Tab-separated table of C-alpha atoms in Angstrom:
chain	number	residue	atom	x	y	z
A	1	GLN	CA	110.310	122.606	48.285
A	2	SER	CA	108.993	125.228	47.645
A	3	ALA	CA	109.229	126.803	43.930
A	4	LEU	CA	112.343	129.292	43.702
A	5	THR	CA	110.625	133.268	42.545
A	6	GLN	CA	110.748	134.683	39.779
A	7	PRO	CA	108.940	137.693	38.530
A	8	ALA	CA	106.360	137.332	35.386
A	9	SER	CA	107.346	138.987	33.295
A	10	VAL	CA	110.291	141.355	32.208
A	11	SER	CA	110.347	143.938	29.051
A	12	GLY	CA	113.276	145.496	27.799
A	13	SER	CA	114.143	146.924	24.065
A	14	PRO	CA	116.872	145.908	21.980
A	15	GLY	CA	119.659	146.684	22.863
A	16	GLN	CA	118.920	147.411	25.826
A	17	SER	CA	119.622	145.230	29.206
A	18	ILE	CA	117.896	143.335	31.655
A	19	THR	CA	117.739	140.970	34.759
A	20	ILE	CA	115.922	138.487	35.613
A	21	SER	CA	116.309	137.663	39.730
A	22	CYS	CA	115.366	134.050	40.516
A	23	THR	CA	114.270	133.799	44.904
A	24	GLY	CA	115.121	130.962	47.208
A	25	THR	CA	116.354	129.843	50.128
A	26	SER	CA	118.595	128.986	51.749
A	27	SER	CA	118.639	126.275	51.568
A	28	ASP	CA	118.500	125.757	48.053
A	29	VAL	CA	119.232	129.091	46.015
A	30	GLY	CA	121.825	129.867	49.086
A	31	GLY	CA	123.489	126.828	50.209
A	32	TYR	CA	124.984	125.912	46.751
A	33	ASN	CA	126.519	127.903	43.992
A	34	LEU	CA	124.763	125.161	42.209
A	35	VAL	CA	122.055	127.584	39.936
A	36	SER	CA	120.903	126.656	36.326
A	37	TRP	CA	119.127	129.196	33.797
A	38	TYR	CA	117.530	127.655	30.964
A	39	GLN	CA	115.475	129.599	28.225
A	40	GLN	CA	112.596	127.802	26.393
A	41	HIS	CA	111.229	128.744	23.716
A	42	PRO	CA	107.252	128.419	22.220
A	43	GLY	CA	107.004	124.833	21.699
A	44	LYS	CA	110.509	123.538	22.483
A	45	ALA	CA	112.671	121.627	25.080
A	46	PRO	CA	113.901	123.826	27.366
A	47	LYS	CA	118.195	125.388	26.933
A	48	LEU	CA	120.414	124.997	29.322
A	49	MET	CA	122.465	128.920	29.710
A	50	ILE	CA	124.161	128.886	32.863
A	51	TYR	CA	124.652	126.267	35.288
A	52	GLU	CA	126.721	126.404	38.571
A	53	VAL	CA	125.575	130.496	39.498
A	54	THR	CA	127.659	132.111	36.538
A	55	LYS	CA	128.882	129.612	34.090
A	56	ARG	CA	128.359	128.917	30.793
A	57	PRO	CA	128.071	125.834	28.214
A	58	SER	CA	129.695	126.319	25.010
A	59	GLY	CA	128.032	127.993	22.380
A	60	VAL	CA	125.937	130.259	24.875
A	61	SER	CA	126.670	133.835	23.522
A	62	ASP	CA	128.458	136.211	26.472
A	63	ARG	CA	124.786	138.395	26.096
A	64	PHE	CA	123.948	135.569	28.928
A	65	SER	CA	125.697	135.528	31.895
A	66	GLY	CA	124.868	134.766	35.998
A	67	SER	CA	125.478	135.967	39.933
A	68	LYS	CA	124.134	135.269	43.150
A	69	SER	CA	123.594	137.004	45.901
A	70	GLY	CA	123.088	135.639	49.396
A	71	ASN	CA	119.299	133.684	48.569
A	72	THR	CA	118.720	135.762	45.046
A	73	ALA	CA	120.112	133.984	41.457
A	74	SER	CA	120.335	136.892	39.051
A	75	LEU	CA	120.223	135.935	35.268
A	76	THR	CA	121.244	138.887	32.691
A	77	VAL	CA	120.864	139.811	29.275
A	78	SER	CA	122.620	142.066	27.420
A	79	GLY	CA	123.058	143.735	24.178
A	80	LEU	CA	118.872	142.022	23.804
A	81	GLN	CA	117.605	140.774	20.509
A	82	ALA	CA	114.122	139.078	18.801
A	83	GLU	CA	115.519	135.788	19.125
A	84	ASP	CA	116.217	136.304	23.930
A	85	GLU	CA	112.549	136.788	23.138
A	86	ALA	CA	111.786	133.143	25.352
A	87	ASP	CA	110.728	132.110	28.374
A	88	TYR	CA	113.393	132.145	31.300
A	89	TYR	CA	113.556	129.414	34.590
A	90	CYS	CA	116.697	129.238	36.766
A	91	CYS	CA	116.533	125.907	38.661
A	92	SER	CA	118.827	124.850	41.886
A	93	PHE	CA	119.763	122.382	43.118
A	94	ALA	CA	117.475	121.704	47.140
A	95	GLY	CA	119.443	119.172	48.709
A	96	SER	CA	119.193	115.033	48.869
A	97	ARG	CA	119.984	115.504	45.495
A	98	THR	CA	116.419	116.959	44.449
A	99	LEU	CA	115.894	119.799	42.838
A	100	VAL	CA	113.636	122.683	42.558
A	101	PHE	CA	112.355	125.040	39.678
A	102	GLY	CA	112.068	129.191	39.257
A	103	THR	CA	108.073	129.995	38.234
A	104	GLY	CA	110.027	131.147	34.969
A	105	THR	CA	109.650	134.406	33.606
A	106	LYS	CA	108.469	135.683	29.831
A	107	VAL	CA	111.014	138.196	28.226
A	108	ALA	CA	109.632	140.891	25.496
A	109	VAL	CA	110.893	142.502	22.739
A	110	LEU	CA	109.721	145.305	22.858
B	1	GLN	CA	126.098	113.113	19.968
B	2	VAL	CA	123.552	112.832	23.950
B	3	THR	CA	120.166	112.728	22.211
B	4	LEU	CA	117.156	111.514	24.860
B	5	ARG	CA	113.603	110.570	23.382
B	6	GLU	CA	110.782	109.572	25.141
B	7	SER	CA	107.704	107.851	24.376
B	8	GLY	CA	104.245	107.163	25.862
B	9	PRO	CA	100.479	107.425	25.909
B	10	ALA	CA	99.269	110.394	25.050
B	11	LEU	CA	95.992	109.854	26.449
B	12	VAL	CA	95.558	108.174	29.900
B	13	ARG	CA	91.957	108.747	32.511
B	14	PRO	CA	91.924	108.890	35.662
B	15	THR	CA	92.835	107.262	38.343
B	16	GLN	CA	95.292	105.207	35.954
B	17	THR	CA	98.466	103.750	35.851
B	18	LEU	CA	101.001	106.105	34.405
B	19	THR	CA	104.193	104.278	32.271
B	20	LEU	CA	106.408	107.009	30.718
B	21	THR	CA	109.876	105.639	28.502
B	22	CYS	CA	113.036	107.714	28.199
B	23	SER	CA	115.157	106.290	25.596
B	24	PHE	CA	119.077	107.609	25.340
B	25	SER	CA	121.703	106.802	23.424
B	26	GLY	CA	125.677	109.106	23.176
B	27	PHE	CA	125.948	108.094	27.177
B	28	SER	CA	125.751	105.567	29.402
B	29	LEU	CA	124.116	105.365	32.633
B	30	SER	CA	126.305	103.147	33.580
B	31	THR	CA	128.924	105.128	33.224
B	32	SER	CA	130.566	107.164	36.719
B	33	GLY	CA	127.999	110.710	37.205
B	34	MET	CA	125.656	110.190	34.517
B	35	CYS	CA	122.160	110.440	35.634
B	36	VAL	CA	119.185	111.054	34.124
B	37	ASN	CA	116.114	112.911	35.171
B	38	TRP	CA	112.217	113.906	34.688
B	39	VAL	CA	110.489	116.998	34.647
B	40	ARG	CA	107.130	117.858	33.723
B	41	GLN	CA	105.462	121.351	32.394
B	42	PRO	CA	101.776	122.116	32.293
B	43	PRO	CA	100.442	123.770	29.293
B	44	GLY	CA	101.444	127.503	30.171
B	45	LYS	CA	102.838	126.810	33.361
B	46	ALA	CA	106.388	126.437	34.644
B	47	LEU	CA	108.924	123.600	35.470
B	48	GLU	CA	108.627	121.130	37.545
B	49	TRP	CA	111.156	118.165	38.537
B	50	LEU	CA	110.013	115.028	39.403
B	51	ALA	CA	112.973	112.639	39.776
B	52	PHE	CA	116.536	111.830	39.324
B	53	ILE	CA	117.942	108.295	38.831
B	54	ASP	CA	121.628	108.264	38.794
B	55	TRP	CA	124.764	105.139	37.529
B	56	GLU	CA	124.228	103.602	40.878
B	57	ASP	CA	120.526	102.802	40.293
B	58	ASP	CA	120.391	105.402	43.466
B	59	LYS	CA	116.778	106.934	43.089
B	60	TYR	CA	115.067	110.741	44.763
B	61	TYR	CA	111.780	111.919	44.552
B	62	THR	CA	110.176	115.585	44.838
B	63	ARG	CA	108.427	115.357	47.664
B	64	SER	CA	105.156	116.440	46.836
B	65	LEU	CA	105.377	113.517	44.497
B	66	LYS	CA	106.706	110.602	45.951
B	67	ASN	CA	104.757	108.716	46.832
B	68	ARG	CA	103.536	108.369	43.165
B	69	LEU	CA	105.652	108.097	41.827
B	70	THR	CA	108.955	105.091	40.588
B	71	ILE	CA	111.858	105.893	38.307
B	72	SER	CA	114.099	102.668	36.564
B	73	GLN	CA	116.301	102.029	35.019
B	74	ASP	CA	117.123	99.219	31.891
B	75	THR	CA	120.977	99.468	31.885
B	76	SER	CA	121.230	97.211	28.715
B	77	LYS	CA	118.703	99.296	26.585
B	78	ASN	CA	119.147	102.708	27.453
B	79	GLN	CA	116.117	103.788	29.299
B	80	VAL	CA	114.742	105.551	32.208
B	81	VAL	CA	110.684	104.948	32.803
B	82	LEU	CA	108.978	106.988	35.230
B	83	THR	CA	105.600	105.361	36.476
B	84	MET	CA	102.482	107.648	37.972
B	85	THR	CA	99.914	106.605	39.697
B	86	ASN	CA	96.571	107.424	40.640
B	87	MET	CA	96.502	110.025	37.193
B	88	ASP	CA	94.143	113.175	37.668
B	89	PRO	CA	93.220	115.901	35.774
B	90	VAL	CA	96.207	117.533	36.879
B	91	ASP	CA	98.811	115.950	35.654
B	92	THR	CA	98.122	117.083	32.544
B	93	ALA	CA	101.513	118.077	31.055
B	94	THR	CA	104.401	117.474	29.024
B	95	TYR	CA	107.282	115.600	30.434
B	96	TYR	CA	110.704	116.097	29.888
B	97	CYS	CA	113.355	113.498	30.485
B	98	ALA	CA	116.681	115.168	31.190
B	99	ARG	CA	120.528	114.219	32.093
B	100	ILE	CA	122.016	115.724	34.492
B	101	ARG	CA	126.030	114.681	34.335
B	102	GLU	CA	126.809	114.870	37.942
B	103	THR	CA	131.233	113.889	37.443
B	104	SER	CA	131.486	117.810	36.333
B	105	GLY	CA	129.281	118.374	39.752
B	106	SER	CA	127.227	121.236	38.442
B	107	TYR	CA	123.293	119.706	38.602
B	108	SER	CA	122.338	121.246	35.286
B	109	PHE	CA	120.638	119.434	32.748
B	110	ASP	CA	122.836	119.375	29.813
B	111	PHE	CA	120.697	117.649	27.510
B	112	TRP	CA	116.637	117.312	27.067
B	113	GLY	CA	114.453	115.320	25.409
B	114	GLN	CA	111.992	116.872	23.192
B	115	GLY	CA	109.259	115.971	26.058
B	116	THR	CA	105.537	114.367	25.238
B	117	LEU	CA	102.161	115.635	25.960
B	118	VAL	CA	99.801	113.303	28.392
B	119	THR	CA	96.681	114.650	28.717
B	120	VAL	CA	94.744	113.260	31.535
B	121	SER	CA	90.846	113.150	30.591
B	122	SER	CA	87.514	110.166	30.576
């Protein structure tokens, strides 16, 4: 159950698109279509942004999208806005009803 | 609406046992597919999944802490309790409880509590 690997930071200008990667193994990310993504603003609880790799919960902007290829999942934020500046975490089912989070990515809007 | 709220001591001494309570409303843990989890986050660090309890009272733990964790439920009170033994300063973190609706098959945390900061210090 090693943490999934994410880049420490990603930045972009308003209006641009950014992509955050989340790399695991065939025992977690690659083995199940059960990757979720969370946005966390300072001092706040995480918020579900993407589940089952590509699905968006009701109320989440369609600027957020998810994908997966092999052992790597990705979150793309299009039309970057100031309010998107936050920490982002991926999470994957890892079998036997266990879960593993990513190392986290700080997104900066320049 | 679904809400979760964590409660417990803000300060714990090294070697003591931590007991945290997650009080929830808007769903029942006796409903098929409902699960409550504990997740923690040391200051400035990443989220870490700790434990999972489901509607059938099945329990699962992160491998690295399995020997120190116990998760339990009081269905009548809509509460889930996490105990962690032999606390150490590295266990200083904000502890969150969060719901998973397994019936949806998604294994994603759709609702979270606001978190409670636990500091381990002598």
